Amino acid sequence: MEKSIAVSPLTRIEGHLAIHTETESMTSGEGKTAYRIKEARCEGEMFRGFEKILEGRDPLDAQQITQRICGVCSIEHGIASCRAQEMAYGIKIKGNGRLLQNLMLAAEYAHSHLLHFYHLSAVDFVDITAIVSYTGKDRALLSIKSWAEAALARAKAGTEAFPAAPFLPRYEGDYYIKDVDTNCALIAHYAEALDIRRVAHEMCAVFGARLPHSTALVPGGVTQRPTEERYLTYLSRLKHVQRFVEQVYLPDIVTAAQAFPQYWDVGGGYGNMLSYGVFENDDSGRTLFSPGALIGGKFEPLDVKAISEDVGHSRFASGSGLHPSQGKTLPEPRKANAYSWLKAPRYRGLPMEVGPLARVLVDYHSPNSVVKEEVDALLKVLGLPVGKLNSVLGRILARAVELRIILRQTFRWLDEVEMNANPTQDFAIPKSASGYGLTEAARGALGHWLTIDNYRIAQYQCVVPTTWNCSPRDDKGQPGPVEKALEGVVVADPEQPMEAARVVRSFDPCLACAVH
Amino acid sequence: MKQLSRRDFLKVSGILAAGAGLSRFYADAFAAGLEKLSKGLPRIVWLQGQSCSGCSVSLMNADNPYVLEVVTELVSLVFHQTLSAATGHVAMKVVDDMAAGNEPFILVVEGSIPSTMPEACIIGGRPFSEILLPLLRKAQFVVGAGTCATYGGIPAAEGNPTGAISVMEFMRKNGLSPEQRLVNCPSCPIHPDSMVGTLAYLAGRGYPGVNKELLTPDMFFAHSTHDDCPRFHYYSKHLFAEKFGDSEGCLFKLGCLGMLSYTDCPRRQWNGGVNWCIRASAPCIGCSHPQFGKSKAFPFYRKGEQQHAVGYEEAQRKGGAS
């Protein structure tokens, strides 16, 4: 029997996404009817037209306007725009400007990854209702317990229609960790991670003025001059965040993985990975994580010319298959056969996964890998081959692995900053020029392409991480990476497709970014 | 649940109000608000239209009080697209039940509304405007969170293809009066203190004193950023920063829009007080202004060929055309 199953809207991600699947019924191991996904569609359901809004503007507006594409990854858009402008202005990021932008980006990664695991994703695994069975003495947990008990009592008395919101209602069933102590520990860490994520944003604001949407970010660096006071304000918070990442975040992921080991085998998809490389480690532009592509398990150097965007199934009338330097954005909201506001980026015609897992795997297979030792040690402890990383749990684990490596480097970048010296460099805006900026957002490969004519932006195109991951089918009919990763996923209850939701959330989709 | 004492409330409220340099009156108002909030747990429905979630992230940056206290002790966050456990049809049922029921609630809207292209914002298969309208009719109060919801913001900038409009325009188009019901809290993103403080005031005291045209609460948006600027002394001596990264001098010649902005950024600062734009030598880009980012001919910075048109006057603050 065939059945359509939808998650519409998929919440606990950034932005507006709907998932529609076609399934066939099957008999599960326990003799119950279940549904296997045959094909899936990712529908990006919002559009603002940033690329049209940028046309005709002063080029220097771009790193401010593009940050507003996304309030979760604002710094990354700002940095991609700075790189594109720097190329157009004929300067290269160096010295303090490079280091201070690295320090901001590292903090933004910490904010993003902690938000994803604890506040967006873990809610699919942790049983929040376990708090009422808590018997310990932790004051924070007791406070949450009394709040939950009071809310549930009001619900029983009929005075509270939606008790314990926003944690209830949820999909009800056999989806969650059963052990009370494990649940309560993870609930405590949910609460603690709210603080740590906020502190990570404070780190970023130390040099970025404020977050989200840093006003201090400018081509060549930042406006905030580094001082001893700034150094200490950043350092104290860095230590605070790092302690949590090392001692709580990674162990919690291992706990979740042990409770749901089946997710090492679910949600793999194509396995083709793309990374632009990120965190300029020196003034030559060499990055901490190597750029490159992984196709059929084979590493190859990055070829920027191989990027194109199809719009056959996207709500755009503009040309299909164009390189972003030639791309246009002409909306056609009621286009036949189109089902998403995302374009379909392809690399050498192939759908590519981007994100922390792609960053880690591309670097792992590159010469001079910075992650290999760490990844191998972890896999050894877990007793897993590297191939298992291409999965729901692999994506979740990759975030913690890279964040540990980044935060260790952050101490070095901080120490290399020249105190009380210029945090940026001067430049002149040419009458006409073009450039592009490649970086890695927390969620993956991010590129901005810019053409300047008569001192104004003539053309601007953004190819964004979730545009890659949640892309619709391309002109050849190839599903996007998330669509592909959903194929074969088995859903137990068609009214509560938790298994599908977990696969999609493992990519940490950011739809405002993807549609822009 | 944990009962906070009046002293606790006064402490929290004192921080909220003191940060803004507000009078004792506001501290008391906040205290009353926060206390009522915790007894009745007023329901908040938070909807995102054409948004970037930056205002939601800013809410998570709240520290007066912290966001966990906000959602467990002060309000019942019935629905929030980024934070709710509810997903898919479970999520839509919560929203529809609130629209159909008679429970009082405060509606918070983040993001603009695409007035000429309904397909540009769809939730659960339905145009955002169709979900928003019944909630706007039912809500006791409505808060426009951030510049997109308040004035249209960047999605409504010149050349935008979706006809993006603010909540106030959407209400008027649909025959709903925003007066005494809508509170506009601009800035891109919203400052967590103005978000939490406005919710506290609405629940405790009712509708606050606002600017009559803009509907911005006076307690947060009545003071000129320029007048309170710590670099005002440079301005009065005509000492100006010349290029990005200059740590001294008034930032006016780099494009600073503090003169046209009405925020309490100079006193409240951002991100727990670790920094804010002017302190970081970053020119104010006027993110709380009705015309923020709207005109292609009005760049954020003055540099080289890109000189501001000078005729951008106080009158234009009132929402007039650029």
XYZ file of C-alpha atoms in Angstrom, chain B residues 39-316:
278
model
C 0.642 33.991 38.358
C -1.346 33.891 35.185
C 1.408 32.780 32.814
C 0.063 34.795 29.909
C 0.208 32.883 26.676
C 2.500 33.979 23.923
C 2.066 32.869 20.331
C 5.205 33.782 18.389
C 4.883 33.674 14.607
C 7.626 34.101 12.032
C 6.797 35.575 8.644
C 9.486 36.756 6.247
C 12.039 36.638 9.014
C 15.649 35.642 9.565
C 15.025 34.366 13.142
C 17.484 36.997 14.361
C 14.903 38.378 16.784
C 14.315 34.862 18.140
C 18.058 34.427 18.635
C 18.102 37.813 20.333
C 15.326 36.633 22.671
C 17.582 33.683 23.527
C 20.283 36.218 24.406
C 18.003 37.677 27.100
C 19.682 38.098 30.468
C 17.311 40.451 32.301
C 15.917 37.869 33.100
C 17.429 34.884 31.307
C 15.434 33.157 28.603
C 14.797 29.995 30.653
C 13.175 32.132 33.354
C 11.204 33.982 30.700
C 9.621 30.775 29.371
C 9.168 28.942 32.669
C 8.324 31.705 35.131
C 7.036 34.678 33.189
C 5.168 33.516 30.107
C 3.804 30.386 28.567
C 5.406 30.237 25.132
C 2.544 28.322 23.577
C 4.060 28.336 20.128
C 7.403 29.310 18.654
C 8.489 27.813 15.361
C 12.148 27.456 16.350
C 11.720 26.335 19.960
C 8.469 24.354 20.133
C 8.766 20.593 20.416
C 5.569 20.429 18.360
C 6.181 19.838 14.677
C 4.084 19.175 11.570
C 0.332 18.932 12.135
C 0.846 18.909 15.922
C 2.311 22.405 15.583
C -0.454 23.636 13.280
C -3.092 22.367 15.709
C -1.642 24.537 18.488
C -1.788 27.620 16.268
C -5.287 26.845 14.990
C -6.606 26.108 18.489
C -5.352 29.479 19.691
C -7.035 31.205 16.738
C -10.308 29.323 17.290
C -10.391 29.449 21.094
C -11.204 32.190 23.547
C -8.087 32.076 25.699
C -6.420 35.475 25.977
C -2.956 35.659 24.456
C -0.292 38.051 23.246
C 0.750 37.629 19.632
C 4.377 38.310 18.762
C 5.186 38.667 15.076
C 8.739 38.439 13.758
C 9.291 39.246 10.090
C 7.280 41.009 7.412
C 4.248 39.895 5.406
C 4.432 39.466 1.600
C 1.383 41.453 0.480
C 1.685 41.016 -3.293
C 3.105 37.496 -3.385
C 1.301 35.261 -0.866
C 3.364 32.261 -2.035
C 6.435 33.958 -0.548
C 5.551 32.788 2.959
C 3.735 29.505 3.535
C 3.302 27.664 6.827
C 1.758 24.208 6.916
C 0.590 24.593 3.322
C -1.243 27.874 3.973
C -0.234 31.451 3.205
C 1.195 33.184 6.270
C -1.319 36.027 5.924
C -4.214 33.552 6.333
C -2.693 32.157 9.528
C -1.848 35.604 10.857
C -5.195 37.340 10.329
C -7.412 35.297 12.703
C -4.699 35.482 15.383
C -4.456 39.252 14.950
C -8.229 39.472 15.410
C -8.152 37.426 18.623
C -4.966 38.624 20.286
C -5.265 40.820 23.352
C -2.078 42.618 22.356
C 0.267 42.340 19.395
C 4.018 42.945 19.517
C 5.930 43.700 16.356
C 9.333 42.183 17.150
C 12.150 43.788 15.209
C 12.308 46.158 12.265
C 10.786 43.770 9.670
C 7.560 43.311 11.635
C 7.582 46.950 12.728
C 8.409 48.821 9.521
C 8.933 46.139 6.859
C 12.702 46.207 7.257
C 15.103 44.824 4.661
C 12.489 42.507 3.048
C 10.502 45.680 2.286
C 13.522 47.582 0.923
C 13.429 49.282 -2.482
C 13.315 46.749 -5.305
C 11.887 43.931 -3.200
C 9.770 41.535 -5.270
C 7.269 40.371 -2.630
C 5.486 43.574 -1.546
C 6.661 43.003 2.020
C 4.776 45.066 4.605
C 4.778 45.577 8.366
C 2.247 44.229 10.851
C 0.796 47.732 11.254
C 0.189 48.070 7.497
C -1.263 44.565 7.384
C -3.647 45.344 10.246
C -4.839 48.574 8.627
C -5.317 46.855 5.259
C -7.533 44.350 6.976
C -9.581 46.922 8.868
C -7.963 46.258 12.247
C -6.975 49.226 14.362
C -3.423 48.986 15.676
C -3.982 51.722 18.257
C -3.943 50.540 21.882
C -3.231 46.990 20.738
C -0.029 46.906 18.672
C 3.331 47.731 20.220
C 6.211 48.171 17.787
C 9.653 47.188 19.047
C 12.072 47.951 16.216
C 15.818 47.425 15.816
C 17.452 44.753 13.728
C 17.469 42.482 15.634
C 15.188 43.379 18.528
C 16.986 44.072 21.797
C 16.095 41.304 24.278
C 15.347 43.857 26.998
C 12.762 45.705 24.907
C 11.164 42.352 24.017
C 10.957 41.016 27.564
C 10.210 44.427 29.065
C 7.353 45.062 26.646
C 5.805 41.664 27.335
C 6.079 42.290 31.080
C 4.455 45.697 30.782
C 1.617 44.460 28.554
C 0.774 41.639 30.918
C 1.126 43.698 34.079
C -0.036 47.188 33.296
C -1.609 46.969 29.890
C -0.827 49.092 26.897
C 2.264 51.280 27.436
C 2.868 54.890 26.501
C 3.929 54.944 22.856
C 4.955 57.294 20.074
C 1.604 58.128 18.485
C 2.654 57.513 14.909
C 5.203 54.752 15.257
C 3.621 52.919 18.238
C 7.060 52.391 19.754
C 7.038 52.211 23.583
C 8.478 55.377 25.096
C 10.234 53.395 27.806
C 12.678 52.059 25.224
C 12.547 54.333 22.174
C 12.106 57.927 23.334
C 15.744 58.977 23.620
C 18.031 60.112 20.841
C 20.974 57.768 20.390
C 23.102 60.738 19.363
C 22.265 62.837 22.434
C 23.303 59.991 24.728
C 26.337 58.965 22.694
C 29.573 58.524 24.646
C 31.347 60.129 21.663
C 29.133 63.215 21.779
C 32.063 65.202 23.173
C 34.008 64.544 19.967
C 31.045 65.748 17.916
C 30.784 68.946 19.917
C 34.500 69.559 19.312
C 34.223 68.630 15.613
C 36.650 65.740 15.977
C 35.704 63.013 13.523
C 36.937 59.480 12.839
C 38.233 59.322 9.276
C 38.373 55.620 8.552
C 37.144 52.269 9.828
C 39.052 51.161 12.904
C 39.734 54.680 14.218
C 39.031 54.297 17.895
C 38.555 58.006 18.553
C 36.345 60.675 17.071
C 32.661 61.041 16.246
C 31.640 58.467 13.621
C 29.349 60.847 11.718
C 31.662 61.220 8.743
C 31.773 57.439 8.321
C 27.999 57.438 8.023
C 26.787 57.130 11.616
C 22.991 57.438 11.824
C 22.831 57.921 15.580
C 21.309 61.353 14.987
C 18.249 59.786 13.374
C 17.935 56.917 15.809
C 15.903 56.695 18.973
C 17.157 53.781 21.046
C 18.677 53.240 24.460
C 21.704 51.433 23.011
C 24.170 53.928 24.563
C 22.961 53.110 28.061
C 21.764 49.529 27.720
C 24.386 48.280 25.241
C 24.164 44.760 23.750
C 24.939 41.116 24.562
C 25.028 41.429 28.317
C 26.760 44.787 28.064
C 30.001 43.462 26.521
C 29.778 45.874 23.603
C 27.628 47.904 21.240
C 28.068 49.579 17.881
C 29.579 52.944 18.782
C 31.778 51.445 21.497
C 33.191 49.133 18.803
C 33.817 52.153 16.537
C 31.078 50.865 14.239
C 28.824 53.598 12.858
C 25.156 53.247 13.849
C 23.350 51.989 10.752
C 19.963 53.157 12.009
C 18.517 49.665 12.395
C 15.578 50.903 14.472
C 14.596 53.594 11.953
C 11.402 53.336 9.858
C 13.525 53.837 6.746
C 16.237 51.358 7.773
C 17.945 50.012 4.679
C 15.025 50.938 2.458
C 16.516 53.248 -0.151
C 19.131 52.095 -2.652
C 20.335 55.701 -2.844
C 21.013 55.941 0.886
C 24.011 53.786 1.831
C 24.961 52.829 5.376
C 28.487 54.229 5.109
C 30.135 57.314 3.689
C 33.303 56.350 1.962
C 34.988 57.580 -1.189
C 32.413 57.869 -3.931
C 29.608 56.897 -1.626
C 28.535 60.109 0.074
C 25.234 60.265 1.865
C 22.548 62.521 0.628
C 22.483 65.096 3.399
C 18.806 65.957 3.182
C 17.719 63.113 5.413
C 15.891 64.952 8.105
C 14.213 64.310 11.375
C 10.815 64.563 9.627
C 11.610 61.396 7.727
